[in-house]
Amino acid sequence: MSPPPCRIRTRRFHRAFALWSHVALGCAALLPAPLAQAGVPEYVPQLQARVSGFDGFNLPTGSSFSSGTPDIDDLGAVAFRLIGVGSTGIGGMWVGANGTGSVVYQAANDQPVVTDPGIAAGIVVFDQYTLAGSQGLRRYTVLTGQTSVAIQPGGALGVTYFGSAQVLDDGRIGFRATIGSSSYAHVLHAAGVSTVIVGTPVVQAGSPYSFLFTPSFNQAGHVASKVQRAAGGNEIRIFRSDGTSTLIAADSAASPGSPFTGFDNSVALTNAGGVAFIASLGGGVRGVFLSTGTGTTEIARTQAGQLNEIEFFAPTASDTGLVAFRGRDGAGKRSIFVGDGTELVRVVGDGSPMPSDLGDAQIGRPDTSPVFGGNPRMNSRGDIVFGCSITPLGNTSGTWGSAVYVLRAQEAARPADINGDGNVDGIDLTALLAAWGSCPSTGSCPADLDESGAVDGLDLTALLADWG
């Protein structure tokens, strides 16, 4: 499997960055429209919450969330777990959107730990547990502001822990059930009934799988997962509640001749039926892929000087064919990349400028510790949420603590739309022809599409190629 013709590059943030730096932190939420474009979009960063030992934005001073993975739903709402709310050392849950939000739940003193959440359509789900086991899978409802126990531990399945909980838009809850100490099942819960979609043999008699890894559910209630076969080797499959499944990929131990020597433990399933996964290819090479089982797109692979490392964190994917993952760029800086199989963009990373409530900041730390915490997560339209450490811009010896950001996916600019009406048509052609020749020494020259300093045949060709 040869590398794709992929451009790996760093993209500056959308030109609206400066505006977001100063006014976006308190603006009202707007429902995002689906992206119509192909390719990797432009992104606008927006701060959701920040905290240090001295102050905080949308969080009590002293709170901690540095190792958690936040989640984002299709309307742009965000949820993330707190290791400690303020200085209590007791876990909790934060929910918000568009730069506003707050702690909505704090665990009891004897039940201090909450898991990373799943969020969709105004509902947040998460497990709360002690060393003795789960204290119940919780459901927080934004509309009422109330938290209740959605599923009790034990039950007919004997669940001891609820792992990787997700909620679907219709309220169904998917999770990986730990049963006893060494049995597992991927479960879909609806109307008070938990249905096993796939399980290990103690749970599902005759199952060929000895271990189930982290699940990913889509809105159809299907679940994708890496599974360990009792006969040897590992597969990635999509499972359905009717008992059928689709093989996405198998490693060389399960299928001799496979280009994959191993898989990372977490995958991402889209509503379109694509599964994003990270695989080892032998010889120290690793790759990121998006597959439906009948066709596989290579998103990226490690190559010295460009993508030095793909980190062992879960990938995430959109319904538009975008895949995001953590890695190191050619300079060795930790970064988040987004690709679609034709281009690969470093959208943010160590040293990237970011807006903050304290002023212009950058992703970074005053030491060599990782600048990101947990996995990035992407919603169906391509917005990305992630946690990171930030410092004052240009001052990596200082620290402004930990922050959660959303990168809002934007429609790509169309330079050929000279009059900005959303179409490339005769009006734009007339404007280009009227500006034919050298650009003025001062002022703008919007018809110079390739910014060569002159409006010429190359600009005309670019306009006609983008007609419509």
GROMACS .gro file of C-alpha atoms in nm:
model
  468
    1MET     CA    1   0.000   0.000   0.000
    2SER     CA    2   0.182   0.312  -0.122
    3PRO     CA    3   0.156   0.656   0.038
    4PRO     CA    4  -0.110   0.886  -0.107
    5PRO     CA    5  -0.024   1.199  -0.308
    6CYS     CA    6  -0.073   1.399   0.012
    7ARG     CA    7   0.043   1.754   0.079
    8ILE     CA    8   0.150   1.792   0.442
    9ARG     CA    9   0.151   2.153   0.545
   10THR     CA   10   0.083   2.397   0.823
   11ARG     CA   11  -0.220   2.616   0.776
   12ARG     CA   12  -0.256   2.953   0.937
   13PHE     CA   13  -0.582   3.011   1.115
   14HIS     CA   14  -0.871   3.166   0.931
   15ARG     CA   15  -0.838   3.543   0.890
   16ALA     CA   16  -1.117   3.589   1.147
   17PHE     CA   17  -0.870   3.487   1.421
   18ALA     CA   18  -0.796   3.842   1.527
   19LEU     CA   19  -1.167   3.918   1.563
   20TRP     CA   20  -1.222   3.604   1.772
   21SER     CA   21  -0.930   3.705   1.994
   22HIS     CA   22  -1.116   4.008   2.117
   23VAL     CA   23  -1.491   3.953   2.087
   24ALA     CA   24  -1.575   3.584   2.050
   25LEU     CA   25  -1.548   3.477   2.411
   26GLY     CA   26  -1.891   3.607   2.505
   27CYS     CA   27  -2.087   3.608   2.181
   28ALA     CA   28  -2.416   3.420   2.144
   29ALA     CA   29  -2.417   3.073   1.993
   30LEU     CA   30  -2.517   3.027   1.630
   31LEU     CA   31  -2.624   2.692   1.492
   32PRO     CA   32  -2.347   2.573   1.257
   33ALA     CA   33  -2.440   2.498   0.898
   34PRO     CA   34  -2.316   2.179   0.731
   35LEU     CA   35  -1.999   2.228   0.530
   36ALA     CA   36  -2.054   2.218   0.157
   37GLN     CA   37  -1.689   2.209   0.058
   38ALA     CA   38  -1.449   1.923  -0.005
   39GLY     CA   39  -1.103   1.917   0.149
   40VAL     CA   40  -0.972   2.032   0.485
   41PRO     CA   41  -1.157   2.346   0.598
   42GLU     CA   42  -1.020   2.662   0.752
   43TYR     CA   43  -1.058   2.680   1.129
   44VAL     CA   44  -1.136   2.953   1.381
   45PRO     CA   45  -1.022   2.880   1.741
   46GLN     CA   46  -1.254   2.957   2.031
   47LEU     CA   47  -1.175   2.925   2.402
   48GLN     CA   48  -1.432   2.733   2.607
   49ALA     CA   49  -1.267   2.723   2.951
   50ARG     CA   50  -0.929   2.783   3.115
   51VAL     CA   51  -0.788   2.735   3.462
   52SER     CA   52  -0.464   2.772   3.654
   53GLY     CA   53  -0.371   2.775   4.020
   54PHE     CA   54  -0.441   3.148   4.034
   55ASP     CA   55  -0.747   3.216   3.819
   56GLY     CA   56  -0.991   3.068   3.573
   57PHE     CA   57  -1.226   3.135   3.285
   58ASN     CA   58  -1.563   2.958   3.312
   59LEU     CA   59  -1.406   2.740   3.583
   60PRO     CA   60  -1.335   2.767   3.958
   61THR     CA   61  -0.971   2.847   4.036
   62GLY     CA   62  -0.765   2.537   4.106
   63SER     CA   63  -0.980   2.298   3.901
   64SER     CA   64  -0.803   2.026   3.705
   65PHE     CA   65  -0.888   1.852   3.379
   66SER     CA   66  -0.551   1.813   3.208
   67SER     CA   67  -0.573   1.440   3.124
   68GLY     CA   68  -0.936   1.425   3.007
   69THR     CA   69  -1.084   1.397   2.659
   70PRO     CA   70  -1.362   1.651   2.591
   71ASP     CA   71  -1.651   1.575   2.357
   72ILE     CA   72  -1.845   1.794   2.111
   73ASP     CA   73  -2.187   1.735   1.957
   74ASP     CA   74  -2.321   1.833   1.615
   75LEU     CA   75  -2.456   2.166   1.746
   76GLY     CA   76  -2.116   2.258   1.888
   77ALA     CA   77  -2.192   2.194   2.257
   78VAL     CA   78  -1.897   2.074   2.462
   79ALA     CA   79  -1.861   1.857   2.772
   80PHE     CA   80  -1.550   1.752   2.962
   81ARG     CA   81  -1.472   1.587   3.293
   82LEU     CA   82  -1.294   1.754   3.580
   83ILE     CA   83  -1.044   1.555   3.785
   84GLY     CA   84  -1.110   1.807   4.059
   85VAL     CA   85  -1.366   2.087   4.092
   86GLY     CA   86  -1.179   2.382   4.240
   87SER     CA   87  -0.953   2.265   4.522
   88THR     CA   88  -1.184   1.981   4.630
   89GLY     CA   89  -1.006   1.698   4.449
   90ILE     CA   90  -1.355   1.564   4.366
   91GLY     CA   91  -1.448   1.494   4.004
   92GLY     CA   92  -1.718   1.678   3.814
   93MET     CA   93  -1.860   1.765   3.474
   94TRP     CA   94  -1.842   2.089   3.269
   95VAL     CA   95  -2.093   2.165   2.992
   96GLY     CA   96  -2.115   2.469   2.766
   97ALA     CA   97  -2.106   2.606   2.413
   98ASN     CA   98  -1.962   2.892   2.213
   99GLY     CA   99  -1.728   3.019   2.484
  100THR     CA  100  -1.970   3.000   2.778
  101GLY     CA  101  -2.034   2.721   3.026
  102SER     CA  102  -1.988   2.604   3.382
  103VAL     CA  103  -1.954   2.309   3.615
  104VAL     CA  104  -2.292   2.134   3.608
  105TYR     CA  105  -2.218   1.837   3.831
  106GLN     CA  106  -1.987   1.746   4.120
  107ALA     CA  107  -1.948   1.393   4.254
  108ALA     CA  108  -2.003   1.304   4.619
  109ASN     CA  109  -1.701   1.283   4.848
  110ASP     CA  110  -1.715   0.903   4.860
  111GLN     CA  111  -1.763   0.872   4.482
  112PRO     CA  112  -1.492   1.103   4.351
  113VAL     CA  113  -1.418   0.984   3.997
  114VAL     CA  114  -1.613   1.054   3.678
  115THR     CA  115  -1.523   0.933   3.329
  116ASP     CA  116  -1.487   1.122   3.003
  117PRO     CA  117  -1.836   1.211   2.877
  118GLY     CA  118  -2.039   1.162   2.565
  119ILE     CA  119  -2.265   1.448   2.453
  120ALA     CA  120  -2.545   1.475   2.195
  121ALA     CA  121  -2.864   1.676   2.156
  122GLY     CA  122  -2.856   1.829   2.503
  123ILE     CA  123  -2.774   1.509   2.693
  124VAL     CA  124  -2.443   1.421   2.858
  125VAL     CA  125  -2.360   1.072   2.984
  126PHE     CA  126  -2.071   0.956   3.202
  127ASP     CA  127  -1.982   0.690   3.456
  128GLN     CA  128  -1.907   0.766   3.821
  129TYR     CA  129  -1.708   0.511   4.015
  130THR     CA  130  -1.483   0.417   4.306
  131LEU     CA  131  -1.231   0.135   4.330
  132ALA     CA  132  -1.522  -0.088   4.429
  133GLY     CA  133  -1.691  -0.036   4.093
  134SER     CA  134  -1.942   0.187   3.917
  135GLN     CA  135  -2.188   0.390   4.119
  136GLY     CA  136  -2.414   0.421   3.813
  137LEU     CA  137  -2.398   0.569   3.466
  138ARG     CA  138  -2.518   0.930   3.496
  139ARG     CA  139  -2.724   1.136   3.250
  140TYR     CA  140  -2.721   1.515   3.264
  141THR     CA  141  -2.997   1.695   3.071
  142VAL     CA  142  -2.918   2.050   2.963
  143LEU     CA  143  -3.285   2.148   2.935
  144THR     CA  144  -3.363   2.068   3.299
  145GLY     CA  145  -3.017   2.109   3.450
  146GLN     CA  146  -3.069   1.780   3.633
  147THR     CA  147  -2.844   1.476   3.669
  148SER     CA  148  -2.986   1.131   3.733
  149VAL     CA  149  -2.871   0.769   3.722
  150ALA     CA  150  -2.955   0.641   3.374
  151ILE     CA  151  -2.833   0.282   3.428
  152GLN     CA  152  -2.765   0.113   3.758
  153PRO     CA  153  -2.463  -0.119   3.789
  154GLY     CA  154  -2.533  -0.490   3.810
  155GLY     CA  155  -2.863  -0.564   3.644
  156ALA     CA  156  -2.923  -0.859   3.416
  157LEU     CA  157  -2.573  -0.831   3.269
  158GLY     CA  158  -2.390  -0.780   3.598
  159VAL     CA  159  -2.212  -0.463   3.483
  160THR     CA  160  -1.931  -0.346   3.711
  161TYR     CA  161  -1.810  -0.052   3.498
  162PHE     CA  162  -1.955   0.152   3.210
  163GLY     CA  163  -1.671   0.242   2.972
  164SER     CA  164  -1.659   0.488   2.681
  165ALA     CA  165  -2.021   0.595   2.724
  166GLN     CA  166  -2.180   0.772   2.427
  167VAL     CA  167  -2.528   0.913   2.378
  168LEU     CA  168  -2.709   0.925   2.044
  169ASP     CA  169  -2.935   1.205   1.925
  170ASP     CA  170  -3.244   0.995   2.001
  171GLY     CA  171  -3.133   0.937   2.361
  172ARG     CA  172  -3.000   0.583   2.327
  173ILE     CA  173  -2.679   0.517   2.519
  174GLY     CA  174  -2.392   0.302   2.399
  175PHE     CA  175  -2.108   0.179   2.619
  176ARG     CA  176  -1.851  -0.093   2.679
  177ALA     CA  177  -1.967  -0.299   2.975
  178THR     CA  178  -1.717  -0.462   3.205
  179ILE     CA  179  -1.882  -0.769   3.351
  180GLY     CA  180  -1.708  -0.923   3.647
  181SER     CA  181  -1.337  -0.867   3.609
  182SER     CA  182  -1.259  -1.007   3.264
  183SER     CA  183  -1.569  -1.020   3.043
  184TYR     CA  184  -1.684  -0.743   2.810
  185ALA     CA  185  -1.971  -0.640   2.589
  186HIS     CA  186  -2.057  -0.346   2.365
  187VAL     CA  187  -2.410  -0.254   2.470
  188LEU     CA  188  -2.686  -0.026   2.341
  189HIS     CA  189  -2.935   0.087   2.606
  190ALA     CA  190  -3.283   0.216   2.516
  191ALA     CA  191  -3.612   0.246   2.704
  192GLY     CA  192  -3.468   0.076   3.012
  193VAL     CA  193  -3.336  -0.226   2.821
  194SER     CA  194  -2.967  -0.301   2.761
  195THR     CA  195  -2.899  -0.501   2.443
  196VAL     CA  196  -2.564  -0.672   2.384
  197ILE     CA  197  -2.445  -0.600   2.030
  198VAL     CA  198  -2.125  -0.803   2.065
  199GLY     CA  199  -1.962  -0.969   2.365
  200THR     CA  200  -1.690  -1.204   2.478
  201PRO     CA  201  -1.787  -1.574   2.524
  202VAL     CA  202  -1.909  -1.550   2.886
  203VAL     CA  203  -2.155  -1.279   2.777
  204GLN     CA  204  -2.235  -1.401   2.427
  205ALA     CA  205  -2.211  -1.777   2.386
  206GLY     CA  206  -2.007  -1.885   2.087
  207SER     CA  207  -1.842  -1.546   2.041
  208PRO     CA  208  -1.510  -1.574   1.852
  209TYR     CA  209  -1.371  -1.267   2.031
  210SER     CA  210  -1.164  -1.297   2.348
  211PHE     CA  211  -1.136  -0.922   2.410
  212LEU     CA  212  -1.317  -0.605   2.301
  213PHE     CA  213  -1.140  -0.271   2.284
  214THR     CA  214  -1.279   0.085   2.291
  215PRO     CA  215  -1.611   0.114   2.101
  216SER     CA  216  -1.739   0.393   1.877
  217PHE     CA  217  -2.115   0.420   1.808
  218ASN     CA  218  -2.291   0.609   1.529
  219GLN     CA  219  -2.646   0.745   1.507
  220ALA     CA  220  -2.774   0.420   1.354
  221GLY     CA  221  -2.674   0.239   1.673
  222HIS     CA  222  -2.394   0.048   1.502
  223VAL     CA  223  -2.065   0.007   1.686
  224ALA     CA  224  -1.711  -0.019   1.551
  225SER     CA  225  -1.433  -0.172   1.755
  226LYS     CA  226  -1.100  -0.343   1.746
  227VAL     CA  227  -1.154  -0.703   1.861
  228GLN     CA  228  -0.910  -0.974   1.962
  229ARG     CA  229  -0.990  -1.309   1.803
  230ALA     CA  230  -0.973  -1.622   2.015
  231ALA     CA  231  -0.812  -1.791   1.713
  232GLY     CA  232  -0.536  -1.529   1.708
  233GLY     CA  233  -0.485  -1.184   1.566
  234ASN     CA  234  -0.699  -0.871   1.572
  235GLU     CA  235  -0.971  -0.727   1.351
  236ILE     CA  236  -1.161  -0.402   1.322
  237ARG     CA  237  -1.532  -0.456   1.262
  238ILE     CA  238  -1.864  -0.275   1.254
  239PHE     CA  239  -2.127  -0.465   1.456
  240ARG     CA  240  -2.507  -0.429   1.437
  241SER     CA  241  -2.782  -0.527   1.678
  242ASP     CA  242  -2.918  -0.786   1.430
  243GLY     CA  243  -2.602  -0.993   1.476
  244THR     CA  244  -2.435  -0.901   1.147
  245SER     CA  245  -2.096  -0.737   1.116
  246THR     CA  246  -1.865  -0.593   0.851
  247LEU     CA  247  -1.493  -0.660   0.849
  248ILE     CA  248  -1.305  -0.331   0.810
  249ALA     CA  249  -0.947  -0.453   0.847
  250ALA     CA  250  -0.748  -0.746   0.987
  251ASP     CA  251  -0.387  -0.757   1.098
  252SER     CA  252  -0.133  -0.997   0.954
  253ALA     CA  253  -0.176  -1.242   1.243
  254ALA     CA  254  -0.547  -1.277   1.159
  255SER     CA  255  -0.507  -1.252   0.782
  256PRO     CA  256  -0.165  -1.340   0.637
  257GLY     CA  257  -0.074  -1.094   0.366
  258SER     CA  258  -0.243  -0.799   0.536
  259PRO     CA  259  -0.033  -0.480   0.519
  260PHE     CA  260  -0.125  -0.409   0.884
  261THR     CA  261   0.097  -0.558   1.154
  262GLY     CA  262  -0.114  -0.416   1.435
  263PHE     CA  263  -0.386  -0.165   1.529
  264ASP     CA  264  -0.415   0.100   1.799
  265ASN     CA  265  -0.691   0.028   2.049
  266SER     CA  266  -0.942   0.302   1.957
  267VAL     CA  267  -1.134   0.374   1.636
  268ALA     CA  268  -1.393   0.629   1.520
  269LEU     CA  269  -1.716   0.536   1.339
  270THR     CA  270  -1.898   0.795   1.127
  271ASN     CA  271  -2.267   0.811   1.041
  272ALA     CA  272  -2.165   0.746   0.680
  273GLY     CA  273  -2.024   0.407   0.783
  274GLY     CA  274  -1.654   0.493   0.766
  275VAL     CA  275  -1.413   0.378   1.035
  276ALA     CA  276  -1.100   0.577   1.113
  277PHE     CA  277  -0.816   0.376   1.264
  278ILE     CA  278  -0.442   0.389   1.322
  279ALA     CA  279  -0.228   0.094   1.216
  280SER     CA  280   0.134  -0.019   1.221
  281LEU     CA  281   0.272  -0.108   0.880
  282GLY     CA  282   0.603  -0.267   0.974
  283GLY     CA  283   0.950  -0.119   0.979
  284GLY     CA  284   0.846   0.142   1.235
  285VAL     CA  285   0.598   0.304   0.992
  286ARG     CA  286   0.250   0.394   1.116
  287GLY     CA  287  -0.053   0.517   0.923
  288VAL     CA  288  -0.401   0.665   0.964
  289PHE     CA  289  -0.682   0.521   0.752
  290LEU     CA  290  -1.053   0.566   0.681
  291SER     CA  291  -1.234   0.256   0.556
  292THR     CA  292  -1.583   0.126   0.488
  293GLY     CA  293  -1.465  -0.232   0.446
  294THR     CA  294  -1.501  -0.212   0.068
  295GLY     CA  295  -1.267   0.082   0.015
  296THR     CA  296  -0.982   0.222   0.224
  297THR     CA  297  -0.835   0.573   0.209
  298GLU     CA  298  -0.491   0.639   0.349
  299ILE     CA  299  -0.507   0.967   0.539
  300ALA     CA  300  -0.144   0.985   0.651
  301ARG     CA  301   0.166   0.784   0.728
  302THR     CA  302   0.481   0.866   0.916
  303GLN     CA  303   0.759   1.006   0.701
  304ALA     CA  304   1.075   1.165   0.834
  305GLY     CA  305   1.086   1.543   0.817
  306GLN     CA  306   0.712   1.585   0.761
  307LEU     CA  307   0.511   1.365   0.997
  308ASN     CA  308   0.765   1.227   1.238
  309GLU     CA  309   0.522   1.044   1.465
  310ILE     CA  310   0.158   0.938   1.491
  311GLU     CA  311   0.085   0.928   1.862
  312PHE     CA  312  -0.104   0.650   2.041
  313PHE     CA  313  -0.423   0.850   2.088
  314ALA     CA  314  -0.761   0.779   1.933
  315PRO     CA  315  -0.836   0.927   1.589
  316THR     CA  316  -1.165   1.106   1.527
  317ALA     CA  317  -1.365   1.152   1.207
  318SER     CA  318  -1.646   1.354   1.050
  319ASP     CA  319  -1.928   1.256   0.816
  320THR     CA  320  -1.757   1.468   0.547
  321GLY     CA  321  -1.455   1.237   0.532
  322LEU     CA  322  -1.218   1.433   0.756
  323VAL     CA  323  -0.995   1.250   1.006
  324ALA     CA  324  -0.808   1.421   1.291
  325PHE     CA  325  -0.532   1.272   1.503
  326ARG     CA  326  -0.240   1.362   1.728
  327GLY     CA  327   0.120   1.343   1.607
  328ARG     CA  328   0.453   1.521   1.578
  329ASP     CA  329   0.539   1.739   1.282
  330GLY     CA  330   0.870   1.753   1.094
  331ALA     CA  331   1.021   1.968   1.368
  332GLY     CA  332   0.914   1.719   1.636
  333LYS     CA  333   0.640   1.947   1.775
  334ARG     CA  334   0.325   1.784   1.909
  335SER     CA  335   0.037   1.872   1.679
  336ILE     CA  336  -0.318   1.792   1.572
  337PHE     CA  337  -0.348   1.704   1.204
  338VAL     CA  338  -0.656   1.686   0.982
  339GLY     CA  339  -0.661   1.501   0.651
  340ASP     CA  340  -0.903   1.376   0.388
  341GLY     CA  341  -0.678   1.155   0.176
  342THR     CA  342  -0.575   1.433  -0.063
  343GLU     CA  343  -0.414   1.676   0.178
  344LEU     CA  344  -0.292   1.668   0.535
  345VAL     CA  345  -0.290   1.988   0.741
  346ARG     CA  346  -0.128   2.062   1.075
  347VAL     CA  347  -0.420   2.266   1.208
  348VAL     CA  348  -0.279   2.340   1.553
  349GLY     CA  349   0.022   2.246   1.763
  350ASP     CA  350   0.297   2.344   2.005
  351GLY     CA  351   0.359   2.715   1.947
  352SER     CA  352   0.030   2.790   1.769
  353PRO     CA  353  -0.117   3.131   1.862
  354MET     CA  354  -0.454   3.110   2.036
  355PRO     CA  355  -0.707   3.356   2.179
  356SER     CA  356  -0.759   3.359   2.554
  357ASP     CA  357  -0.939   3.555   2.823
  358LEU     CA  358  -0.602   3.694   2.938
  359GLY     CA  359  -0.487   3.810   2.595
  360ASP     CA  360  -0.301   3.655   2.304
  361ALA     CA  361  -0.167   3.314   2.402
  362GLN     CA  362   0.005   3.018   2.244
  363ILE     CA  363  -0.009   2.643   2.295
  364GLY     CA  364   0.291   2.549   2.504
  365ARG     CA  365   0.444   2.470   2.839
  366PRO     CA  366   0.745   2.601   3.029
  367ASP     CA  367   0.885   2.244   3.035
  368THR     CA  368   0.905   1.948   2.796
  369SER     CA  369   0.580   1.781   2.909
  370PRO     CA  370   0.313   1.714   2.642
  371VAL     CA  371   0.113   2.025   2.548
  372PHE     CA  372  -0.207   1.827   2.474
  373GLY     CA  373  -0.417   1.621   2.715
  374GLY     CA  374  -0.636   1.334   2.598
  375ASN     CA  375  -0.774   1.283   2.247
  376PRO     CA  376  -0.910   1.541   2.004
  377ARG     CA  377  -1.277   1.486   1.919
  378MET     CA  378  -1.460   1.593   1.603
  379ASN     CA  379  -1.833   1.630   1.534
  380SER     CA  380  -2.006   1.529   1.211
  381ARG     CA  381  -1.935   1.862   1.037
  382GLY     CA  382  -1.565   1.877   1.129
  383ASP     CA  383  -1.548   2.103   1.438
  384ILE     CA  384  -1.268   1.984   1.671
  385VAL     CA  385  -1.245   2.007   2.051
  386PHE     CA  386  -0.925   1.946   2.246
  387GLY     CA  387  -0.750   2.025   2.574
  388CYS     CA  388  -0.405   2.183   2.595
  389SER     CA  389  -0.165   2.391   2.802
  390ILE     CA  390  -0.114   2.756   2.712
  391THR     CA  391   0.144   3.026   2.782
  392PRO     CA  392   0.149   3.399   2.707
  393LEU     CA  393   0.226   3.456   2.338
  394GLY     CA  394   0.602   3.476   2.296
  395ASN     CA  395   0.674   3.381   2.658
  396THR     CA  396   0.712   3.005   2.702
  397SER     CA  397   0.865   3.045   3.048
  398GLY     CA  398   0.528   3.153   3.186
  399THR     CA  399   0.204   2.957   3.207
  400TRP     CA  400  -0.164   3.039   3.185
  401GLY     CA  401  -0.267   2.687   3.281
  402SER     CA  402  -0.487   2.437   3.099
  403ALA     CA  403  -0.754   2.524   2.843
  404VAL     CA  404  -1.022   2.363   2.629
  405TYR     CA  405  -1.065   2.497   2.276
  406VAL     CA  406  -1.295   2.434   1.983
  407LEU     CA  407  -1.170   2.477   1.628
  408ARG     CA  408  -1.479   2.584   1.433
  409ALA     CA  409  -1.471   2.456   1.076
  410GLN     CA  410  -1.530   2.733   0.824
  411GLU     CA  411  -1.625   2.730   0.460
  412ALA     CA  412  -1.308   2.775   0.256
  413ALA     CA  413  -1.267   3.118   0.103
  414ARG     CA  414  -1.331   3.148  -0.272
  415PRO     CA  415  -1.095   3.416  -0.403
  416ALA     CA  416  -1.268   3.402  -0.742
  417ASP     CA  417  -1.590   3.529  -0.579
  418ILE     CA  418  -1.461   3.884  -0.617
  419ASN     CA  419  -1.783   4.061  -0.513
  420GLY     CA  420  -1.847   3.821  -0.223
  421ASP     CA  421  -2.202   3.720  -0.316
  422GLY     CA  422  -2.136   3.346  -0.283
  423ASN     CA  423  -2.121   3.280  -0.658
  424VAL     CA  424  -1.849   3.294  -0.921
  425ASP     CA  425  -2.027   3.434  -1.224
  426GLY     CA  426  -2.037   3.706  -1.489
  427ILE     CA  427  -2.017   3.985  -1.232
  428ASP     CA  428  -1.684   3.849  -1.106
  429LEU     CA  429  -1.560   3.799  -1.462
  430THR     CA  430  -1.645   4.161  -1.546
  431ALA     CA  431  -1.459   4.278  -1.236
  432LEU     CA  432  -1.153   4.075  -1.329
  433LEU     CA  433  -1.143   4.204  -1.686
  434ALA     CA  434  -1.186   4.562  -1.564
  435ALA     CA  435  -0.880   4.521  -1.340
  436TRP     CA  436  -0.665   4.360  -1.610
  437GLY     CA  437  -0.296   4.448  -1.588
  438SER     CA  438  -0.062   4.544  -1.305
  439CYS     CA  439  -0.211   4.596  -0.962
  440PRO     CA  440  -0.193   4.947  -0.812
  441SER     CA  441   0.104   5.013  -0.583
  442THR     CA  442  -0.129   5.089  -0.292
  443GLY     CA  443  -0.468   4.953  -0.193
  444SER     CA  444  -0.628   4.616  -0.258
  445CYS     CA  445  -0.631   4.416  -0.579
  446PRO     CA  446  -0.903   4.151  -0.528
  447ALA     CA  447  -0.896   4.032  -0.891
  448ASP     CA  448  -0.530   3.925  -0.851
  449LEU     CA  449  -0.635   3.576  -0.742
  450ASP     CA  450  -0.284   3.428  -0.730
  451GLU     CA  451  -0.137   3.740  -0.566
  452SER     CA  452   0.129   3.773  -0.836
  453GLY     CA  453   0.099   4.152  -0.853
  454ALA     CA  454  -0.093   4.150  -1.180
  455VAL     CA  455  -0.434   4.045  -1.310
  456ASP     CA  456  -0.360   3.819  -1.605
  457GLY     CA  457  -0.441   3.493  -1.779
  458LEU     CA  458  -0.357   3.282  -1.473
  459ASP     CA  459  -0.622   3.467  -1.272
  460LEU     CA  460  -0.875   3.425  -1.554
  461THR     CA  461  -0.805   3.050  -1.564
  462ALA     CA  462  -0.852   3.024  -1.186
  463LEU     CA  463  -1.183   3.212  -1.202
  464LEU     CA  464  -1.322   2.995  -1.480
  465ALA     CA  465  -1.213   2.678  -1.295
  466ASP     CA  466  -1.421   2.788  -0.993
  467TRP     CA  467  -1.726   2.899  -1.195
  468GLY     CA  468  -2.066   2.847  -1.037
   0.00000   0.00000   0.00000
